mmCIF file of C-alpha atoms in Angstrom:
data_model
loop_
_atom_site.group_PDB
_atom_site.id
_atom_site.type_symbol
_atom_site.label_atom_id
_atom_site.label_comp_id
_atom_site.label_asym_id
_atom_site.label_seq_id
_atom_site.Cartn_x
_atom_site.Cartn_y
_atom_site.Cartn_z
ATOM 1 C CA MET A 17 0.000 0.000 0.000
ATOM 2 C CA SER A 18 1.448 3.362 -1.008
ATOM 3 C CA LYS A 19 1.576 6.277 1.373
ATOM 4 C CA VAL A 20 0.385 9.690 0.199
ATOM 5 C CA ASN A 21 3.150 12.263 0.393
ATOM 6 C CA PRO A 22 2.250 15.843 -0.560
ATOM 7 C CA ASP A 23 5.920 16.907 -0.364
ATOM 8 C CA PHE A 24 6.862 14.733 -3.328
ATOM 9 C CA VAL A 25 5.587 17.244 -5.889
ATOM 10 C CA VAL A 26 7.850 19.853 -4.304
ATOM 11 C CA LYS A 27 10.863 17.533 -4.648
ATOM 12 C CA ILE A 28 9.972 16.870 -8.317
ATOM 13 C CA SER A 29 9.863 20.648 -8.875
ATOM 14 C CA GLY A 30 13.493 21.061 -7.877
ATOM 15 C CA PHE A 31 14.630 22.272 -11.268
ATOM 16 C CA THR A 32 11.512 23.310 -13.148
ATOM 17 C CA GLU A 33 8.062 23.632 -11.660
ATOM 18 C CA PHE A 34 5.869 20.555 -11.972
ATOM 19 C CA ASN A 35 2.385 21.793 -12.816
ATOM 20 C CA ALA A 36 -0.452 19.449 -13.672
ATOM 21 C CA PHE A 37 -3.069 20.822 -11.306
ATOM 22 C CA ALA A 38 -5.294 22.027 -14.160
ATOM 23 C CA CYS A 39 -5.577 18.461 -15.545
ATOM 24 C CA MET A 40 -9.224 17.365 -15.493
ATOM 25 C CA ASN A 41 -8.519 13.788 -16.561
ATOM 26 C CA CYS A 42 -10.303 14.113 -19.909
ATOM 27 C CA GLY A 43 -7.989 11.534 -21.494
ATOM 28 C CA SER A 44 -7.229 13.435 -24.726
ATOM 29 C CA CYS A 45 -3.504 12.976 -24.077
ATOM 30 C CA THR A 46 -3.758 9.222 -23.642
ATOM 31 C CA ALA A 47 -6.010 8.820 -26.662
ATOM 32 C CA LEU A 48 -3.613 10.706 -28.945
ATOM 33 C CA CYS A 49 -0.239 9.391 -27.695
ATOM 34 C CA PRO A 50 1.619 7.773 -30.648
ATOM 35 C CA MET A 51 3.443 5.610 -28.130
ATOM 36 C CA GLY A 52 0.136 4.299 -26.787
ATOM 37 C CA ILE A 53 1.349 4.504 -23.204
ATOM 38 C CA ASP A 54 -1.807 4.147 -21.184
ATOM 39 C CA LEU A 55 -0.149 5.457 -18.042
ATOM 40 C CA LEU A 56 1.290 8.645 -19.493
ATOM 41 C CA PRO A 57 0.762 11.403 -18.827
ATOM 42 C CA ARG A 58 -2.394 11.821 -16.752
ATOM 43 C CA ARG A 59 -2.150 8.811 -14.428
ATOM 44 C CA MET A 60 1.545 9.392 -13.918
ATOM 45 C CA PHE A 61 0.858 13.039 -13.049
ATOM 46 C CA ARG A 62 -1.763 11.919 -10.523
ATOM 47 C CA HIS A 63 0.853 9.641 -8.908
ATOM 48 C CA VAL A 64 3.178 12.647 -8.613
ATOM 49 C CA MET A 65 0.517 14.925 -7.144
ATOM 50 C CA LEU A 66 -0.457 12.280 -4.590
ATOM 51 C CA GLY A 67 3.195 11.739 -3.773
ATOM 52 C CA LEU A 68 3.176 8.058 -4.731
ATOM 53 C CA GLU A 69 6.907 7.925 -5.403
ATOM 54 C CA ASP A 70 7.051 4.130 -5.609
ATOM 55 C CA LYS A 71 4.394 4.156 -8.354
ATOM 56 C CA VAL A 72 6.389 6.742 -10.291
ATOM 57 C CA LEU A 73 9.608 4.756 -9.976
ATOM 58 C CA GLU A 74 7.892 1.473 -10.932
ATOM 59 C CA ASN A 75 7.190 3.156 -14.273
ATOM 60 C CA THR A 76 10.634 4.544 -15.028
ATOM 61 C CA GLU A 77 10.690 2.880 -18.461
ATOM 62 C CA ASN A 78 7.419 4.605 -19.410
ATOM 63 C CA VAL A 79 8.754 7.961 -18.219
ATOM 64 C CA PHE A 80 11.766 7.624 -20.521
ATOM 65 C CA SER A 81 9.629 6.241 -23.385
ATOM 66 C CA CYS A 82 7.804 9.537 -23.898
ATOM 67 C CA LEU A 83 8.671 10.962 -27.326
ATOM 68 C CA LEU A 84 8.273 14.598 -26.145
ATOM 69 C CA CYS A 85 6.453 15.085 -29.446
ATOM 70 C CA LYS A 86 3.825 17.384 -27.833
ATOM 71 C CA MET A 87 0.885 15.778 -29.653
ATOM 72 C CA CYS A 88 -0.829 15.579 -26.227
ATOM 73 C CA GLU A 89 0.112 19.117 -25.252
ATOM 74 C CA GLU A 90 -1.147 20.555 -28.541
ATOM 75 C CA ASN A 91 -4.563 19.050 -27.802
ATOM 76 C CA CYS A 92 -4.758 19.531 -24.038
ATOM 77 C CA PRO A 93 -7.896 21.609 -23.258
ATOM 78 C CA LYS A 94 -6.322 22.847 -20.026
ATOM 79 C CA ASP A 95 -2.899 23.777 -21.464
ATOM 80 C CA VAL A 96 -1.014 21.563 -19.039
ATOM 81 C CA PRO A 97 2.750 21.831 -19.761
ATOM 82 C CA ILE A 98 2.952 18.077 -20.239
ATOM 83 C CA VAL A 99 6.437 17.863 -21.740
ATOM 84 C CA GLU A 100 7.988 20.045 -19.045
ATOM 85 C CA ASN A 101 6.312 17.867 -16.418
ATOM 86 C CA ILE A 102 7.711 14.684 -17.960
ATOM 87 C CA LYS A 103 11.161 16.286 -17.976
ATOM 88 C CA SER A 104 10.745 17.182 -14.288
ATOM 89 C CA ILE A 105 10.075 13.528 -13.472
ATOM 90 C CA ARG A 106 13.086 12.493 -15.586
ATOM 91 C CA TRP A 107 15.216 15.051 -13.792
ATOM 92 C CA TYR A 108 14.171 13.621 -10.426
ATOM 93 C CA ILE A 109 14.885 10.020 -11.445
ATOM 94 C CA ASN A 110 18.230 10.982 -13.011
ATOM 95 C CA ARG A 111 19.302 12.848 -9.923
ATOM 96 C CA GLU A 112 17.911 10.767 -7.074
ATOM 97 C CA ILE A 113 17.913 7.256 -8.503
ATOM 98 C CA PHE A 114 20.488 7.155 -11.317
ATOM 99 C CA LYS A 115 22.777 9.672 -9.591
ATOM 100 C CA LEU A 116 23.395 11.436 -12.902
ATOM 101 C CA GLY A 117 23.872 15.115 -13.489
ATOM 102 C CA LYS A 118 25.397 16.370 -10.308
ATOM 103 C CA GLY A 119 28.902 16.835 -11.633
ATOM 104 C CA MET B 23 16.248 -7.736 -19.583
ATOM 105 C CA ALA B 24 15.807 -4.172 -20.877
ATOM 106 C CA VAL B 25 18.392 -1.620 -21.965
ATOM 107 C CA PRO B 26 20.010 -0.197 -18.812
ATOM 108 C CA ILE B 27 18.681 3.387 -19.067
ATOM 109 C CA LYS B 28 20.961 4.635 -16.308
ATOM 110 C CA HIS B 29 24.186 3.496 -17.991
ATOM 111 C CA VAL B 30 23.227 4.514 -21.539
ATOM 112 C CA LEU B 31 22.310 8.008 -20.307
ATOM 113 C CA GLY B 32 25.405 7.984 -18.110
ATOM 114 C CA ILE B 33 27.704 7.422 -21.086
ATOM 115 C CA LEU B 34 26.035 10.223 -23.075
ATOM 116 C CA VAL B 35 26.133 12.674 -20.189
ATOM 117 C CA ASP B 36 29.751 11.841 -19.261
ATOM 118 C CA ASN B 37 30.713 12.444 -22.887
ATOM 119 C CA LEU B 38 29.006 15.836 -22.917
ATOM 120 C CA ARG B 39 30.665 16.840 -19.664
ATOM 121 C CA ILE B 40 34.150 15.557 -20.499
ATOM 122 C CA ARG B 41 34.250 15.739 -24.306
ATOM 123 C CA GLU B 42 31.660 18.449 -25.091
ATOM 124 C CA SER B 43 29.512 16.145 -27.244
ATOM 125 C CA VAL B 44 27.210 13.207 -26.428
ATOM 126 C CA MET B 45 29.282 11.192 -28.896
ATOM 127 C CA PRO B 46 32.716 12.593 -29.595
ATOM 128 C CA LEU B 47 33.508 13.034 -33.277
ATOM 129 C CA SER B 48 36.862 13.423 -35.003
ATOM 130 C CA ARG B 49 37.752 16.803 -36.505
ATOM 131 C CA ARG B 50 37.349 15.270 -39.968
ATOM 132 C CA ARG B 51 33.873 13.953 -39.156
ATOM 133 C CA SER B 52 32.746 17.277 -37.725
ATOM 134 C CA ILE B 53 33.944 19.663 -40.405
ATOM 135 C CA GLY B 54 34.798 17.475 -43.418
ATOM 136 C CA TRP B 55 31.495 18.368 -45.095
ATOM 137 C CA ALA B 56 32.589 22.003 -45.555
ATOM 138 C CA LYS B 57 35.712 21.162 -47.568
ATOM 139 C CA GLY B 58 35.865 23.083 -50.835
ATOM 140 C CA LEU B 59 32.886 25.335 -50.080
ATOM 141 C CA ASN B 60 35.070 28.351 -49.195
ATOM 142 C CA ILE B 61 33.025 29.298 -46.141
ATOM 143 C CA PRO B 62 34.980 31.895 -44.142
ATOM 144 C CA LYS B 63 35.822 31.207 -40.501
ATOM 145 C CA GLY B 64 33.629 33.153 -38.062
ATOM 146 C CA GLY B 65 31.729 36.327 -38.981
ATOM 147 C CA LYS B 66 28.714 38.083 -37.502
ATOM 148 C CA THR B 67 26.416 35.470 -39.019
ATOM 149 C CA VAL B 68 27.334 31.785 -38.996
ATOM 150 C CA ILE B 69 25.794 28.545 -40.154
ATOM 151 C CA TYR B 70 25.370 26.432 -37.004
ATOM 152 C CA THR B 71 25.190 22.683 -37.599
ATOM 153 C CA GLY B 72 25.217 21.801 -33.873
ATOM 154 C CA LEU B 73 26.841 18.567 -35.158
ATOM 155 C CA MET B 74 23.419 16.975 -35.498
ATOM 156 C CA TYR B 75 23.811 15.699 -39.074
ATOM 157 C CA GLN B 76 27.415 14.648 -38.390
ATOM 158 C CA LEU B 77 26.295 12.666 -35.320
ATOM 159 C CA MET B 78 23.635 10.672 -37.140
ATOM 160 C CA PRO B 79 25.874 7.793 -38.382
ATOM 161 C CA SER B 80 27.065 7.284 -34.783
ATOM 162 C CA ILE B 81 23.496 7.411 -33.465
ATOM 163 C CA ILE B 82 22.445 4.801 -36.067
ATOM 164 C CA ALA B 83 25.339 2.567 -35.023
ATOM 165 C CA MET B 84 24.451 2.958 -31.351
ATOM 166 C CA GLU B 85 20.827 2.126 -32.056
ATOM 167 C CA LYS B 86 21.885 -1.040 -33.908
ATOM 168 C CA MET B 87 24.068 -2.064 -30.986
ATOM 169 C CA THR B 88 21.360 -1.302 -28.429
ATOM 170 C CA SER B 89 18.818 -3.397 -30.392
ATOM 171 C CA LYS B 90 21.275 -6.287 -30.648
ATOM 172 C CA PHE B 91 22.287 -6.397 -27.011
ATOM 173 C CA ALA B 92 19.095 -5.210 -25.304
ATOM 174 C CA ASP B 93 18.134 -8.695 -24.166
ATOM 175 C CA SER B 94 21.543 -10.340 -24.003
ATOM 176 C CA TRP B 95 24.052 -10.885 -21.182
ATOM 177 C CA ILE B 96 26.216 -8.142 -22.713
ATOM 178 C CA SER B 97 23.816 -5.491 -21.391
ATOM 179 C CA ASN B 98 25.152 -6.356 -17.913
ATOM 180 C CA PHE B 99 28.423 -4.706 -18.916
ATOM 181 C CA TYR B 100 27.092 -1.238 -19.762
ATOM 182 C CA GLY B 101 28.063 -0.134 -16.245
ATOM 183 C CA LEU B 102 31.641 -1.279 -16.761
ATOM 184 C CA GLY B 103 31.633 0.411 -20.173
ATOM 185 C CA ARG B 104 30.570 3.653 -18.562
ATOM 186 C CA ALA B 105 33.373 3.449 -15.979
ATOM 187 C CA ILE B 106 35.981 2.872 -18.726
ATOM 188 C CA ASN B 107 34.458 5.638 -20.868
ATOM 189 C CA LYS B 108 35.195 8.196 -18.172
ATOM 190 C CA VAL B 109 38.911 7.557 -18.765
ATOM 191 C CA ILE B 110 39.096 6.469 -22.411
ATOM 192 C CA SER B 111 36.352 7.248 -24.906
ATOM 193 C CA ILE B 112 34.678 3.954 -25.843
ATOM 194 C CA THR B 113 32.063 5.606 -28.049
ATOM 195 C CA PRO B 114 34.056 5.128 -31.290
ATOM 196 C CA PHE B 115 34.094 1.349 -30.608
ATOM 197 C CA MET B 116 30.374 1.319 -29.782
ATOM 198 C CA THR B 117 29.463 3.303 -32.852
ATOM 199 C CA TRP B 118 31.400 1.939 -35.800
ATOM 200 C CA THR B 119 30.006 3.912 -38.713
ATOM 201 C CA ASP B 120 29.489 3.345 -42.399
ATOM 202 C CA ALA B 121 31.233 5.586 -44.985
ATOM 203 C CA ALA B 122 28.168 5.681 -47.266
ATOM 204 C CA GLU B 123 25.970 6.868 -44.376
ATOM 205 C CA LYS B 124 28.489 9.583 -43.482
ATOM 206 C CA GLU B 125 28.441 10.780 -47.088
ATOM 207 C CA ILE B 126 24.614 11.136 -47.074
ATOM 208 C CA PHE B 127 24.687 13.452 -44.045
ATOM 209 C CA ASP B 128 27.699 15.424 -45.325
ATOM 210 C CA ARG B 129 25.854 15.918 -48.618
ATOM 211 C CA ILE B 130 22.819 17.365 -46.796
ATOM 212 C CA LEU B 131 25.029 19.920 -45.019
ATOM 213 C CA ARG B 132 26.731 20.819 -48.307
ATOM 214 C CA ASN B 133 23.281 21.267 -49.911
ATOM 215 C CA ILE B 134 22.244 23.687 -47.171
ATOM 216 C CA ALA B 135 25.452 25.744 -47.435
ATOM 217 C CA LYS B 136 25.135 25.886 -51.250
ATOM 218 C CA LEU B 137 21.516 27.062 -50.978
ATOM 219 C CA LEU B 138 22.528 29.848 -48.574
ATOM 220 C CA GLN B 139 25.339 30.853 -50.934
ATOM 221 C CA VAL B 140 22.955 30.947 -53.925
ATOM 222 C CA ALA B 141 20.539 33.051 -51.823
ATOM 223 C CA ASP B 142 23.386 35.561 -51.303
ATOM 224 C CA VAL B 143 23.447 35.098 -47.544
ATOM 225 C CA ASP B 144 26.699 36.345 -46.036
ATOM 226 C CA PHE B 145 27.706 33.689 -43.510
ATOM 227 C CA GLY B 146 30.707 32.047 -41.920
ATOM 228 C CA TYR B 147 31.288 28.850 -39.952
ATOM 229 C CA LEU B 148 33.052 28.096 -36.704
ATOM 230 C CA TYR B 149 34.567 24.857 -38.021
ATOM 231 C CA GLU B 150 36.184 22.820 -35.183
ATOM 232 C CA GLU B 151 35.129 25.426 -32.628
ATOM 233 C CA GLU B 152 31.436 24.722 -33.113
ATOM 234 C CA LEU B 153 29.832 22.809 -30.217
ATOM 235 C CA TYR B 154 26.899 20.403 -29.962
ATOM 236 C CA ALA B 155 23.909 22.307 -28.512
ATOM 237 C CA GLY B 156 22.940 19.601 -25.958
ATOM 238 C CA ALA B 157 19.417 18.662 -27.144
ATOM 239 C CA LEU B 158 19.601 15.002 -26.147
ATOM 240 C CA VAL B 159 20.751 15.689 -22.594
ATOM 241 C CA HIS B 160 18.100 18.407 -22.243
ATOM 242 C CA ASP B 161 15.364 16.062 -23.454
ATOM 243 C CA GLU B 162 16.409 13.328 -21.053
ATOM 244 C CA GLY B 163 16.118 15.760 -18.148
ATOM 245 C CA ILE B 164 19.767 15.915 -17.108
ATOM 246 C CA ASN B 165 19.330 19.601 -16.475
ATOM 247 C CA ASP B 166 22.403 20.356 -14.371
ATOM 248 C CA VAL B 167 24.851 19.132 -17.008
ATOM 249 C CA PHE B 168 22.796 20.668 -19.802
ATOM 250 C CA GLU B 169 22.784 24.095 -18.194
ATOM 251 C CA ALA B 170 26.540 24.053 -17.680
ATOM 252 C CA HIS B 171 26.912 23.146 -21.353
ATOM 253 C CA THR B 172 24.646 25.969 -22.582
ATOM 254 C CA HIS B 173 26.991 28.485 -20.953
ATOM 255 C CA LYS B 174 29.980 26.916 -22.745
ATOM 256 C CA VAL B 175 28.195 27.157 -26.101
ATOM 257 C CA TYR B 176 27.095 30.756 -25.568
ATOM 258 C CA LYS B 177 30.549 31.809 -24.364
ATOM 259 C CA ARG B 178 32.076 30.280 -27.498
ATOM 260 C CA LEU B 179 29.635 32.182 -29.748
ATOM 261 C CA LYS B 180 30.260 35.449 -27.942
ATOM 262 C CA LYS B 181 34.058 34.928 -28.088
ATOM 263 C CA HIS B 182 33.669 35.114 -31.872
ATOM 264 C CA ASN B 183 31.305 38.119 -31.699
ATOM 265 C CA ILE B 184 28.540 36.190 -33.409
ATOM 266 C CA GLU B 185 25.215 38.009 -33.607
ATOM 267 C CA LYS B 186 23.144 35.652 -35.726
ATOM 268 C CA VAL B 187 23.142 31.900 -36.279
ATOM 269 C CA ILE B 188 21.512 29.987 -39.090
ATOM 270 C CA THR B 189 20.590 26.546 -37.827
ATOM 271 C CA VAL B 190 20.170 23.487 -40.006
ATOM 272 C CA ASP B 191 18.014 21.142 -37.917
ATOM 273 C CA PRO B 192 14.927 21.551 -35.695
ATOM 274 C CA HIS B 193 16.513 20.376 -32.447
ATOM 275 C CA THR B 194 19.422 22.835 -32.505
ATOM 276 C CA THR B 195 17.006 25.544 -33.635
ATOM 277 C CA ASP B 196 14.783 24.936 -30.612
ATOM 278 C CA MET B 197 17.741 24.837 -28.227
ATOM 279 C CA LEU B 198 19.312 28.086 -29.382
ATOM 280 C CA LYS B 199 16.088 29.930 -30.129
ATOM 281 C CA SER B 200 13.747 28.936 -27.291
ATOM 282 C CA VAL B 201 15.558 26.953 -24.576
ATOM 283 C CA TYR B 202 18.849 28.868 -24.116
ATOM 284 C CA PRO B 203 17.144 32.265 -23.574
ATOM 285 C CA LYS B 204 15.329 30.793 -20.542
ATOM 286 C CA ILE B 205 18.642 29.762 -18.995
ATOM 287 C CA ILE B 206 21.173 32.416 -19.998
ATOM 288 C CA LYS B 207 20.701 35.903 -18.613
ATOM 289 C CA ASP B 208 20.785 38.738 -21.179
ATOM 290 C CA TYR B 209 20.925 36.227 -24.028
ATOM 291 C CA GLN B 210 21.535 38.051 -27.269
ATOM 292 C CA LEU B 211 21.549 35.949 -30.367
ATOM 293 C CA GLU B 212 19.306 35.987 -33.398
ATOM 294 C CA VAL B 213 18.451 32.425 -34.382
ATOM 295 C CA LYS B 214 16.808 31.327 -37.606
ATOM 296 C CA SER B 215 16.475 28.000 -39.311
ATOM 297 C CA TYR B 216 17.916 27.917 -42.847
ATOM 298 C CA LEU B 217 14.371 27.201 -44.067
ATOM 299 C CA GLU B 218 13.218 30.548 -42.640
ATOM 300 C CA VAL B 219 16.253 32.320 -44.118
ATOM 301 C CA LEU B 220 15.694 30.806 -47.570
ATOM 302 C CA ALA B 221 11.941 31.491 -47.482
ATOM 303 C CA GLU B 222 12.673 35.184 -46.796
ATOM 304 C CA SER B 223 15.282 35.406 -49.580
ATOM 305 C CA ASN B 224 14.830 36.055 -53.275
ATOM 306 C CA LEU B 225 15.700 32.566 -54.372
ATOM 307 C CA HIS B 226 14.487 31.679 -57.849
ATOM 308 C CA PRO B 227 14.242 28.122 -59.077
ATOM 309 C CA VAL B 228 16.478 27.145 -61.988
ATOM 310 C CA LYS B 229 14.776 23.800 -62.432
ATOM 311 C CA ARG B 230 11.228 22.704 -61.684
ATOM 312 C CA ILE B 231 10.375 19.874 -59.300
ATOM 313 C CA GLU B 232 7.821 17.935 -61.308
ATOM 314 C CA GLN B 233 6.713 15.705 -58.472
ATOM 315 C CA ASP B 234 3.986 15.085 -55.934
ATOM 316 C CA ILE B 235 5.698 15.070 -52.538
ATOM 317 C CA VAL B 236 4.207 13.832 -49.271
ATOM 318 C CA ILE B 237 5.402 16.172 -46.531
ATOM 319 C CA HIS B 238 6.410 14.975 -43.074
ATOM 320 C CA ASP B 239 6.630 17.854 -40.584
ATOM 321 C CA SER B 240 9.105 17.568 -37.746
ATOM 322 C CA CYS B 241 7.346 17.703 -34.340
ATOM 323 C CA VAL B 242 9.927 20.206 -33.141
ATOM 324 C CA TYR B 243 9.663 22.528 -36.139
ATOM 325 C CA ALA B 244 5.851 22.349 -36.283
ATOM 326 C CA ARG B 245 4.744 22.188 -32.645
ATOM 327 C CA TYR B 246 7.685 23.736 -30.797
ATOM 328 C CA GLU B 247 8.803 26.405 -33.273
ATOM 329 C CA GLY B 248 5.828 26.958 -35.595
ATOM 330 C CA ILE B 249 7.936 26.419 -38.723
ATOM 331 C CA ILE B 250 5.283 25.013 -41.052
ATOM 332 C CA ASP B 251 4.791 27.278 -44.076
ATOM 333 C CA GLN B 252 8.437 27.838 -45.067
ATOM 334 C CA PRO B 253 9.246 24.324 -46.357
ATOM 335 C CA ARG B 254 5.935 24.252 -48.256
ATOM 336 C CA GLN B 255 6.627 27.657 -49.818
ATOM 337 C CA LEU B 256 10.126 26.650 -50.956
ATOM 338 C CA LEU B 257 8.949 23.396 -52.516
ATOM 339 C CA GLU B 258 5.817 24.864 -54.126
ATOM 340 C CA ASN B 259 7.747 27.815 -55.602
ATOM 341 C CA ALA B 260 9.795 25.252 -57.482
ATOM 342 C CA GLY B 261 6.669 23.550 -58.833
ATOM 343 C CA ALA B 262 6.274 20.627 -56.421
ATOM 344 C CA LYS B 263 2.778 19.538 -55.477
ATOM 345 C CA ILE B 264 2.607 19.066 -51.712
ATOM 346 C CA ILE B 265 0.529 16.145 -50.482
ATOM 347 C CA GLU B 266 -0.588 16.464 -46.867
ATOM 348 C CA PRO B 267 -0.801 13.121 -45.019
ATOM 349 C CA LEU B 268 -3.348 12.181 -42.355
ATOM 350 C CA ASN B 269 -1.357 13.826 -39.553
ATOM 351 C CA THR B 270 0.231 17.020 -40.747
ATOM 352 C CA LYS B 271 1.362 20.536 -39.767
ATOM 353 C CA LYS B 272 0.596 21.098 -36.042
ATOM 354 C CA MET B 273 -0.922 17.623 -35.855
ATOM 355 C CA THR B 274 2.121 15.882 -37.339
ATOM 356 C CA TYR B 275 3.015 12.392 -36.120
ATOM 357 C CA CYS B 276 6.351 11.559 -34.511
ATOM 358 C CA CYS B 277 8.968 9.527 -36.425
ATOM 359 C CA GLY B 278 9.922 7.588 -33.275
ATOM 360 C CA GLY B 279 13.458 8.978 -33.283
ATOM 361 C CA PRO B 280 13.463 10.584 -29.831
ATOM 362 C CA VAL B 281 13.511 7.176 -28.127
ATOM 363 C CA GLU B 282 15.881 5.409 -30.525
ATOM 364 C CA SER B 283 18.860 5.463 -28.135
ATOM 365 C CA LEU B 284 16.985 3.802 -25.274
ATOM 366 C CA PHE B 285 14.151 1.876 -26.919
ATOM 367 C CA PRO B 286 15.023 1.104 -30.548
ATOM 368 C CA ILE B 287 12.234 -1.440 -30.956
ATOM 369 C CA LYS B 288 9.576 1.048 -29.813
ATOM 370 C CA ALA B 289 11.114 3.683 -32.110
ATOM 371 C CA ARG B 290 10.835 1.280 -35.047
ATOM 372 C CA THR B 291 7.120 0.650 -34.389
ATOM 373 C CA ILE B 292 6.354 4.391 -34.385
ATOM 374 C CA ALA B 293 8.335 4.865 -37.615
ATOM 375 C CA ASP B 294 6.454 1.974 -39.258
ATOM 376 C CA ASN B 295 3.123 3.573 -38.264
ATOM 377 C CA ARG B 296 4.183 6.887 -39.761
ATOM 378 C CA ILE B 297 5.419 5.300 -42.985
ATOM 379 C CA GLU B 298 2.039 3.602 -43.335
ATOM 380 C CA GLN B 299 0.339 7.030 -43.109
ATOM 381 C CA LEU B 300 2.745 8.659 -45.576
ATOM 382 C CA ALA B 301 2.801 5.805 -48.089
ATOM 383 C CA SER B 302 -0.993 5.671 -48.206
ATOM 384 C CA VAL B 303 -1.068 9.042 -50.015
ATOM 385 C CA GLY B 304 2.000 8.990 -52.278
ATOM 386 C CA LYS B 305 5.301 7.501 -53.376
ATOM 387 C CA ASN B 306 7.804 10.230 -52.471
ATOM 388 C CA SER B 307 8.194 11.970 -49.144
ATOM 389 C CA VAL B 308 10.220 14.812 -47.732
ATOM 390 C CA THR B 309 11.656 15.317 -44.232
ATOM 391 C CA MET B 310 13.451 18.295 -42.688
ATOM 392 C CA CYS B 311 15.142 16.807 -39.626
ATOM 393 C CA PRO B 312 18.083 14.358 -39.536
ATOM 394 C CA ILE B 313 16.348 12.170 -36.954
ATOM 395 C CA CYS B 314 13.075 11.971 -38.897
ATOM 396 C CA PHE B 315 15.069 11.341 -42.075
ATOM 397 C CA ILE B 316 16.976 8.314 -40.825
ATOM 398 C CA ASN B 317 14.102 6.752 -38.889
ATOM 399 C CA LEU B 318 11.642 7.021 -41.730
ATOM 400 C CA LYS B 319 14.183 6.066 -44.384
ATOM 401 C CA THR B 320 15.051 2.895 -42.479
ATOM 402 C CA ALA B 321 11.367 2.073 -41.964
ATOM 403 C CA ALA B 322 10.633 2.678 -45.650
ATOM 404 C CA GLU B 323 13.279 0.237 -46.864
ATOM 405 C CA LYS B 324 10.796 -2.632 -47.003
ATOM 406 C CA ASN B 325 8.276 -0.492 -48.921
ATOM 407 C CA ASP B 326 8.484 0.968 -52.398
ATOM 408 C CA PHE B 327 8.603 4.441 -50.913
ATOM 409 C CA SER B 328 11.188 7.223 -51.117
ATOM 410 C CA VAL B 329 12.269 9.396 -48.175
ATOM 411 C CA LYS B 330 14.427 12.425 -49.039
ATOM 412 C CA ASP B 331 15.742 15.324 -47.018
ATOM 413 C CA ILE B 332 14.234 18.631 -48.167
ATOM 414 C CA SER B 333 17.686 20.005 -49.028
ATOM 415 C CA ASP B 334 18.088 17.317 -51.722
ATOM 416 C CA TYR B 335 14.965 18.643 -53.469
ATOM 417 C CA LEU B 336 15.844 22.303 -52.917
ATOM 418 C CA VAL B 337 19.430 22.065 -54.178
ATOM 419 C CA GLU B 338 18.168 20.460 -57.400
ATOM 420 C CA ALA B 339 15.584 23.200 -57.866
ATOM 421 C CA TYR B 340 17.508 26.300 -56.821
ATOM 422 C CA CYS B 341 21.217 25.612 -57.463
ATOM 423 C CA ASP B 342 22.767 25.604 -60.885
ATOM 424 C CA HIS B 343 25.282 22.745 -60.714
#
């Protein structure tokens, strides 16, 4: 069972601000994703906002599979900065888990 | 067993930090394309390749290796490879490249320089002093290393008193035009893609393109930078009939390239999907990004379908050989 941690979103925002609070879960992003990743971006963003770090880390491969093509962002009715959010999660994993990028 | 993301990214980021490029290239590989073109060194305006086209043969080789070893015992040794790479560059051994592939990418750069010369654009080139702009490391979210690199690139440009750069690919264009200004204080550099520069020039075709061409927009040009009309204008002015595929302009469909280093099999599936869309409306297609070009060209090999870089069409139409 995962524990909710509201501080996690602050940790993810260490380099650029993670901002998915306007997301209303309409599913346009998931429907249009060329990669067909069911989890990205809306469910992943929900994991971040709830602070479910273990859920985020379980899906590291999906996080790095995003094409950053912005098809989802172009069609997001709430203008969520999806690509920047994905990069924030990557930044966190690179720094805290892979120990890359501190040199 | 999947590709070890941590070690693959680690090798790329170590290379950028230690050797100023995600994959170090020899001097000949970096600047060989410009031989015989009489481009002056430096100047207020320079063509900026960002080494993207020159890197493509190495990226192809790395993708082949990653696909081959993704599920084998060899992938256990990526960590060791990374440790060795910090001392001695192993990238040349990992990315053994093909001479014919190198020639394709050198030709594209020569095409672009010739087109700028025909359009009477006064430009120079930094030759061996030009640096990779860091797109891959930025995209993978290794922000600390990327930011340090942006300052190196900007310092190098300012050392040569450069005021304007003409970029040749969408990724370097986006870095220098939209990403760097958010990082570097008082950033002063005019950045334009060669397609914008040519579209604003008085280029006149010397030969007509009598073809129907299916256009594939780059995600970065179309959705990040809004460069959509310029390639169409340049092709149509020379007589080409542009065919718009199912996903086009702002709704273009990715070529799969952005994940080729980590997930080559997924990248291939995306490219196959895109080729299906393009080939359903024509026989000849045009790309304007080195990553789109190689991914789609490889995917099209099994089909009777042509993928050409836009500069190959434009040089035929606008340059008198």
